[in-house]
mmCIF file of C-alpha atoms in Angstrom:
data_model
loop_
_atom_site.group_PDB
_atom_site.id
_atom_site.type_symbol
_atom_site.label_atom_id
_atom_site.label_comp_id
_atom_site.label_asym_id
_atom_site.label_seq_id
_atom_site.Cartn_x
_atom_site.Cartn_y
_atom_site.Cartn_z
ATOM 1 C CA MET A 8 0.102 0.353 0.204
ATOM 2 C CA PHE A 9 0.793 3.767 0.140
ATOM 3 C CA GLN A 10 2.835 3.864 2.875
ATOM 4 C CA ALA A 11 5.109 1.179 2.071
ATOM 5 C CA HIS A 12 6.443 2.490 -1.458
ATOM 6 C CA ILE A 13 6.706 6.008 0.251
ATOM 7 C CA LYS A 14 8.660 4.185 3.302
ATOM 8 C CA LYS A 15 11.292 2.498 0.205
ATOM 9 C CA LEU A 16 10.872 5.903 -1.689
ATOM 10 C CA VAL A 17 12.565 7.939 1.077
ATOM 11 C CA ASP A 18 15.218 4.954 2.858
ATOM 12 C CA SER A 19 16.090 4.152 -0.642
ATOM 13 C CA THR A 20 17.445 7.508 -1.450
ATOM 14 C CA GLU A 21 20.216 8.590 0.219
ATOM 15 C CA GLY A 22 19.869 11.807 2.558
ATOM 16 C CA GLY A 23 16.304 10.605 2.186
ATOM 17 C CA VAL A 24 14.364 12.224 5.694
ATOM 18 C CA ALA A 25 10.666 11.721 4.966
ATOM 19 C CA GLY A 26 8.121 11.862 2.077
ATOM 20 C CA LEU A 27 4.460 11.634 1.231
ATOM 21 C CA LEU A 28 0.940 11.953 -0.400
ATOM 22 C CA MET A 29 -0.921 14.518 -0.142
ATOM 23 C CA GLY A 30 -3.917 16.082 -1.516
ATOM 24 C CA TYR A 31 -3.421 19.936 -3.285
ATOM 25 C CA ASP A 32 -6.136 20.535 -0.596
ATOM 26 C CA GLY A 33 -3.294 20.396 2.657
ATOM 27 C CA ILE A 34 -4.239 16.234 3.966
ATOM 28 C CA ALA A 35 -1.686 13.875 3.501
ATOM 29 C CA VAL A 36 -3.259 10.566 2.716
ATOM 30 C CA GLU A 37 0.463 8.691 4.227
ATOM 31 C CA THR A 38 3.318 10.494 5.393
ATOM 32 C CA TYR A 39 6.709 8.719 6.304
ATOM 33 C CA VAL A 40 9.201 9.727 8.074
ATOM 34 C CA VAL A 41 13.052 8.318 9.337
ATOM 35 C CA PRO A 42 12.708 7.478 12.922
ATOM 36 C CA ASP A 43 15.054 10.608 13.584
ATOM 37 C CA ALA A 44 15.191 13.640 16.015
ATOM 38 C CA ALA A 45 16.336 15.846 13.922
ATOM 39 C CA ALA A 46 13.701 14.678 10.727
ATOM 40 C CA PRO A 47 11.821 17.454 9.469
ATOM 41 C CA ASP A 48 8.332 18.163 10.619
ATOM 42 C CA MET A 49 6.966 16.657 7.339
ATOM 43 C CA ASN A 50 3.338 17.311 7.666
ATOM 44 C CA THR A 51 4.553 21.251 7.468
ATOM 45 C CA ILE A 52 5.999 21.353 5.129
ATOM 46 C CA GLY A 53 3.582 19.307 2.944
ATOM 47 C CA MET A 54 0.847 21.201 4.071
ATOM 48 C CA GLU A 55 3.175 25.297 3.287
ATOM 49 C CA PHE A 56 4.162 22.825 -0.325
ATOM 50 C CA SER A 57 0.624 21.753 -1.596
ATOM 51 C CA PHE A 58 -0.712 25.956 -1.255
ATOM 52 C CA LEU A 59 2.789 26.599 -3.537
ATOM 53 C CA LEU A 60 2.140 23.889 -5.705
ATOM 54 C CA THR A 61 -1.720 25.003 -6.384
ATOM 55 C CA GLN A 62 -0.345 29.048 -6.682
ATOM 56 C CA VAL A 63 2.526 27.280 -9.762
ATOM 57 C CA LYS A 64 -0.461 24.934 -11.339
ATOM 58 C CA LYS A 65 -2.317 28.692 -11.297
ATOM 59 C CA ALA A 66 0.684 30.796 -12.694
ATOM 60 C CA ALA A 67 1.273 27.878 -15.272
ATOM 61 C CA GLU A 68 -2.072 27.934 -16.222
ATOM 62 C CA SER A 69 -2.506 31.562 -16.905
ATOM 63 C CA LEU A 70 0.784 31.442 -18.640
ATOM 64 C CA GLU A 71 -0.616 28.639 -21.310
ATOM 65 C CA LEU A 72 2.624 26.178 -20.121
ATOM 66 C CA GLY A 73 0.783 22.927 -18.856
ATOM 67 C CA ALA A 74 0.982 20.598 -16.901
ATOM 68 C CA VAL A 75 2.710 21.498 -13.798
ATOM 69 C CA ASN A 76 4.882 17.700 -13.391
ATOM 70 C CA GLU A 77 7.250 18.534 -11.004
ATOM 71 C CA VAL A 78 8.577 21.419 -8.637
ATOM 72 C CA THR A 79 11.903 21.029 -6.835
ATOM 73 C CA ILE A 80 12.802 23.272 -3.722
ATOM 74 C CA ARG A 81 16.490 23.089 -2.361
ATOM 75 C CA THR A 82 17.157 24.717 1.051
ATOM 76 C CA GLU A 83 20.233 25.266 2.422
ATOM 77 C CA ARG A 84 19.262 22.448 4.596
ATOM 78 C CA LEU A 85 16.092 20.329 2.572
ATOM 79 C CA THR A 86 15.562 19.374 -0.710
ATOM 80 C CA VAL A 87 11.995 19.051 -1.289
ATOM 81 C CA LEU A 88 11.267 17.293 -4.390
ATOM 82 C CA MET A 89 7.417 17.279 -5.447
ATOM 83 C CA ARG A 90 5.318 14.754 -8.385
ATOM 84 C CA ALA A 91 2.323 15.841 -10.014
ATOM 85 C CA ALA A 92 -0.235 12.286 -9.214
ATOM 86 C CA GLY A 93 -3.235 13.274 -10.888
ATOM 87 C CA PRO A 94 -5.194 16.352 -10.475
ATOM 88 C CA ASP A 95 -5.817 16.541 -7.447
ATOM 89 C CA TYR A 96 -2.653 15.027 -4.936
ATOM 90 C CA PHE A 97 1.419 15.108 -5.490
ATOM 91 C CA VAL A 98 4.021 13.217 -4.015
ATOM 92 C CA ALA A 99 6.812 15.008 -1.625
ATOM 93 C CA LEU A 100 10.403 13.464 -0.630
ATOM 94 C CA ALA A 101 12.409 15.728 1.229
ATOM 95 C CA ILE A 102 16.231 15.151 1.291
ATOM 96 C CA ARG A 103 19.080 16.689 2.457
ATOM 97 C CA ALA A 104 20.651 19.258 0.951
ATOM 98 C CA GLU A 105 23.897 16.646 0.903
ATOM 99 C CA GLY A 106 21.461 13.716 0.048
ATOM 100 C CA ASN A 107 21.080 11.902 -3.299
ATOM 101 C CA PHE A 108 19.272 14.580 -5.372
ATOM 102 C CA GLY A 109 19.561 12.806 -8.964
ATOM 103 C CA LYS A 110 18.291 9.183 -7.175
ATOM 104 C CA GLY A 111 15.542 10.445 -5.236
ATOM 105 C CA ARG A 112 14.661 12.596 -8.617
ATOM 106 C CA TYR A 113 14.479 9.091 -10.481
ATOM 107 C CA LEU A 114 12.645 7.240 -7.399
ATOM 108 C CA LEU A 115 9.794 9.911 -7.869
ATOM 109 C CA ARG A 116 9.199 8.923 -11.229
ATOM 110 C CA VAL A 117 9.203 5.845 -10.433
ATOM 111 C CA VAL A 118 6.295 5.437 -7.594
ATOM 112 C CA THR A 119 4.467 8.418 -8.377
ATOM 113 C CA PRO A 120 2.427 6.278 -11.210
ATOM 114 C CA LYS A 121 2.400 2.988 -8.637
ATOM 115 C CA LEU A 122 0.740 5.876 -5.811
ATOM 116 C CA LEU A 123 -1.444 7.040 -8.867
ATOM 117 C CA ALA A 124 -2.456 3.199 -9.530
ATOM 118 C CA GLU A 125 -3.531 2.512 -6.182
ATOM 119 C CA LEU A 126 -5.750 6.047 -5.439
ATOM 120 C CA ALA A 127 -7.961 4.732 -8.777
ATOM 121 C CA MET B 17 28.070 42.942 -18.703
ATOM 122 C CA PHE B 18 24.535 41.479 -17.704
ATOM 123 C CA GLN B 19 22.888 40.778 -21.450
ATOM 124 C CA ALA B 20 26.316 38.650 -22.907
ATOM 125 C CA HIS B 21 26.397 36.128 -19.336
ATOM 126 C CA ILE B 22 22.293 35.628 -20.169
ATOM 127 C CA LYS B 23 22.462 35.301 -23.721
ATOM 128 C CA LYS B 24 25.264 32.748 -23.035
ATOM 129 C CA LEU B 25 23.604 30.609 -19.784
ATOM 130 C CA VAL B 26 20.932 30.970 -22.970
ATOM 131 C CA ASP B 27 22.451 29.876 -25.664
ATOM 132 C CA SER B 28 24.879 27.027 -24.584
ATOM 133 C CA THR B 29 21.701 24.946 -23.115
ATOM 134 C CA GLU B 30 20.193 22.715 -25.845
ATOM 135 C CA GLY B 31 16.192 23.973 -26.057
ATOM 136 C CA GLY B 32 16.997 26.947 -24.075
ATOM 137 C CA VAL B 33 14.128 29.696 -24.890
ATOM 138 C CA ALA B 34 14.414 33.072 -22.490
ATOM 139 C CA GLY B 35 16.804 34.593 -19.514
ATOM 140 C CA LEU B 36 16.366 36.693 -16.859
ATOM 141 C CA LEU B 37 17.804 38.357 -14.198
ATOM 142 C CA MET B 38 15.609 40.212 -12.323
ATOM 143 C CA GLY B 39 14.553 41.236 -8.424
ATOM 144 C CA TYR B 40 11.826 39.550 -6.445
ATOM 145 C CA ASP B 41 9.361 42.685 -6.980
ATOM 146 C CA GLY B 42 8.847 41.087 -10.430
ATOM 147 C CA ILE B 43 10.923 44.321 -12.097
ATOM 148 C CA ALA B 44 13.455 42.902 -14.657
ATOM 149 C CA VAL B 45 17.386 44.580 -14.620
ATOM 150 C CA GLU B 46 18.215 42.162 -17.341
ATOM 151 C CA THR B 47 16.019 40.075 -20.448
ATOM 152 C CA TYR B 48 17.487 37.340 -23.102
ATOM 153 C CA VAL B 49 14.904 35.621 -25.389
ATOM 154 C CA VAL B 50 15.854 32.916 -28.203
ATOM 155 C CA PRO B 51 14.710 35.080 -31.892
ATOM 156 C CA ASP B 52 12.095 32.760 -31.699
ATOM 157 C CA ALA B 53 7.916 33.512 -32.360
ATOM 158 C CA ALA B 54 7.497 30.128 -30.237
ATOM 159 C CA ALA B 55 9.763 31.879 -27.870
ATOM 160 C CA PRO B 56 7.738 32.746 -24.011
ATOM 161 C CA ASP B 57 7.115 35.588 -22.723
ATOM 162 C CA MET B 58 9.455 35.778 -20.619
ATOM 163 C CA ASN B 59 8.659 38.930 -18.412
ATOM 164 C CA THR B 60 5.122 37.687 -17.830
ATOM 165 C CA ILE B 61 6.791 34.301 -16.275
ATOM 166 C CA GLY B 62 8.862 36.213 -14.377
ATOM 167 C CA MET B 63 7.114 38.476 -12.809
ATOM 168 C CA GLU B 64 4.693 35.522 -12.319
ATOM 169 C CA PHE B 65 7.257 33.224 -10.909
ATOM 170 C CA SER B 66 8.721 36.309 -8.866
ATOM 171 C CA PHE B 67 5.754 36.685 -7.098
ATOM 172 C CA LEU B 68 5.582 32.010 -6.365
ATOM 173 C CA LEU B 69 9.640 32.405 -5.671
ATOM 174 C CA THR B 70 8.821 35.299 -2.404
ATOM 175 C CA GLN B 71 6.079 32.896 -1.275
ATOM 176 C CA VAL B 72 8.395 29.990 -1.953
ATOM 177 C CA LYS B 73 11.409 32.067 0.770
ATOM 178 C CA LYS B 74 8.650 33.123 3.472
ATOM 179 C CA ALA B 75 7.274 29.732 3.558
ATOM 180 C CA ALA B 76 11.189 28.028 3.918
ATOM 181 C CA GLU B 77 11.922 30.784 6.185
ATOM 182 C CA SER B 78 8.790 29.551 8.648
ATOM 183 C CA LEU B 79 9.477 26.270 8.190
ATOM 184 C CA GLU B 80 13.181 26.873 9.150
ATOM 185 C CA LEU B 81 14.533 25.639 6.211
ATOM 186 C CA GLY B 82 17.222 28.179 5.711
ATOM 187 C CA ALA B 83 17.798 29.956 2.820
ATOM 188 C CA VAL B 84 16.695 29.329 -0.744
ATOM 189 C CA ASN B 85 18.659 28.489 -3.172
ATOM 190 C CA GLU B 86 17.391 26.986 -6.312
ATOM 191 C CA VAL B 87 13.385 26.164 -8.200
ATOM 192 C CA THR B 88 12.452 24.265 -10.908
ATOM 193 C CA ILE B 89 9.402 24.157 -12.106
ATOM 194 C CA ARG B 90 8.543 21.255 -14.576
ATOM 195 C CA THR B 91 5.320 22.145 -17.135
ATOM 196 C CA GLU B 92 4.232 20.581 -19.913
ATOM 197 C CA ARG B 93 5.484 22.755 -22.051
ATOM 198 C CA LEU B 94 9.014 24.130 -20.695
ATOM 199 C CA THR B 95 10.971 23.840 -17.073
ATOM 200 C CA VAL B 96 12.039 26.997 -15.953
ATOM 201 C CA LEU B 97 15.315 27.079 -13.588
ATOM 202 C CA MET B 98 15.214 29.900 -10.994
ATOM 203 C CA ARG B 99 18.354 30.936 -8.641
ATOM 204 C CA ALA B 100 18.897 33.298 -5.936
ATOM 205 C CA ALA B 101 21.496 36.164 -6.250
ATOM 206 C CA GLY B 102 21.726 37.341 -2.861
ATOM 207 C CA PRO B 103 18.932 38.388 -0.837
ATOM 208 C CA ASP B 104 17.166 40.880 -3.601
ATOM 209 C CA TYR B 105 17.496 38.870 -7.006
ATOM 210 C CA PHE B 106 17.132 35.874 -9.080
ATOM 211 C CA VAL B 107 18.187 34.604 -12.239
ATOM 212 C CA ALA B 108 15.882 32.395 -14.411
ATOM 213 C CA LEU B 109 16.652 30.154 -17.470
ATOM 214 C CA ALA B 110 13.962 28.251 -19.178
ATOM 215 C CA ILE B 111 14.218 25.251 -21.339
ATOM 216 C CA ARG B 112 12.044 23.649 -23.194
ATOM 217 C CA ALA B 113 10.676 20.197 -21.820
ATOM 218 C CA GLU B 114 13.078 18.608 -24.157
ATOM 219 C CA GLY B 115 16.268 20.373 -23.423
ATOM 220 C CA ASN B 116 19.422 19.389 -21.269
ATOM 221 C CA PHE B 117 18.302 20.156 -18.489
ATOM 222 C CA GLY B 118 21.433 19.012 -16.190
ATOM 223 C CA LYS B 119 23.047 21.749 -18.141
ATOM 224 C CA GLY B 120 21.259 24.163 -17.892
ATOM 225 C CA ARG B 121 20.993 24.175 -14.126
ATOM 226 C CA TYR B 122 24.886 23.210 -14.176
ATOM 227 C CA LEU B 123 24.778 27.157 -16.650
ATOM 228 C CA LEU B 124 22.743 28.531 -14.191
ATOM 229 C CA ARG B 125 24.898 27.496 -11.172
ATOM 230 C CA VAL B 126 28.258 29.038 -13.176
ATOM 231 C CA VAL B 127 26.526 32.404 -13.751
ATOM 232 C CA THR B 128 25.199 33.461 -11.532
ATOM 233 C CA PRO B 129 27.687 34.248 -8.454
ATOM 234 C CA LYS B 130 29.322 36.171 -12.081
ATOM 235 C CA LEU B 131 25.545 38.520 -12.391
ATOM 236 C CA LEU B 132 25.576 38.509 -8.756
ATOM 237 C CA ALA B 133 28.876 40.854 -8.687
ATOM 238 C CA GLU B 134 27.840 43.366 -11.121
ATOM 239 C CA LEU B 135 25.253 43.445 -9.388
ATOM 240 C CA ALA B 136 26.820 44.816 -6.265
#
C-alpha cells in the first residue's frame, strides 16, 4: 500500500528523510518520516508546499505552460521534490542538502504512477 | 555585462529559450529571449514566478529550512530554473521540455555569482 511505497522511496534515497502523498488541499493520505529526532515535520512542510503548488499550477495555467509535472525547492537545509499524481494529489520527497537528489528524483518518478494506480 | 552572460547561458543550453535577471519585486534588470516566434513571454513568466519565489522564501523561513537556493518548475511545455542571486534578485532560465536540464542547471550555477558580482 501507500506506506510501503513511500517508505521505500525515502529509505532508498541517500539522505532521504521524509515522504508523503498529499492532496492539493493540504490533507495527507500517507506520510513517512525516518526515525530520527532531527527529521523535519513533514506534515507542516507538506501543508505549506501544497499551497505553493496550487499557486504554481494556477500560474502555469495562466501562462499556458501546460500541466505542472514536477517542482523542486532547494534550501540550505533540505531539498523538497514534488511530483504531480493526477489532478488532485502530489507526492513529495524531502532529502538532506547533501543527499542524492538525482536518485531521489528518479525514484519519485518510478513510484508516482504506482501510488496513482492505488489511488484509483 | 548582464546581457552577455544571460545570452550565453541561454544559447549554451540545448533547448534554452529565455533567461533573465530579475528582482523579487518582479522588475527585470535584464532579459534575453531567443529570436523565435514560439519563444515564451519571459517577462510575464518572470513576474508570475517572482511572486511564487517570494512565497517560497516566506514558507522556507517559517519552516526554518534556511535560504532558498534554487527552485525548478517543470511543466508540459517548459522547464523554468530559478536561482537566488543575493537577497533581492534571482536568475531564471527557461528550457523547452526536451532540452538539456542538467546542463542548464550547471550553467545557471556558474553564471549566477558572475551576475551577482556585477550587481554589487
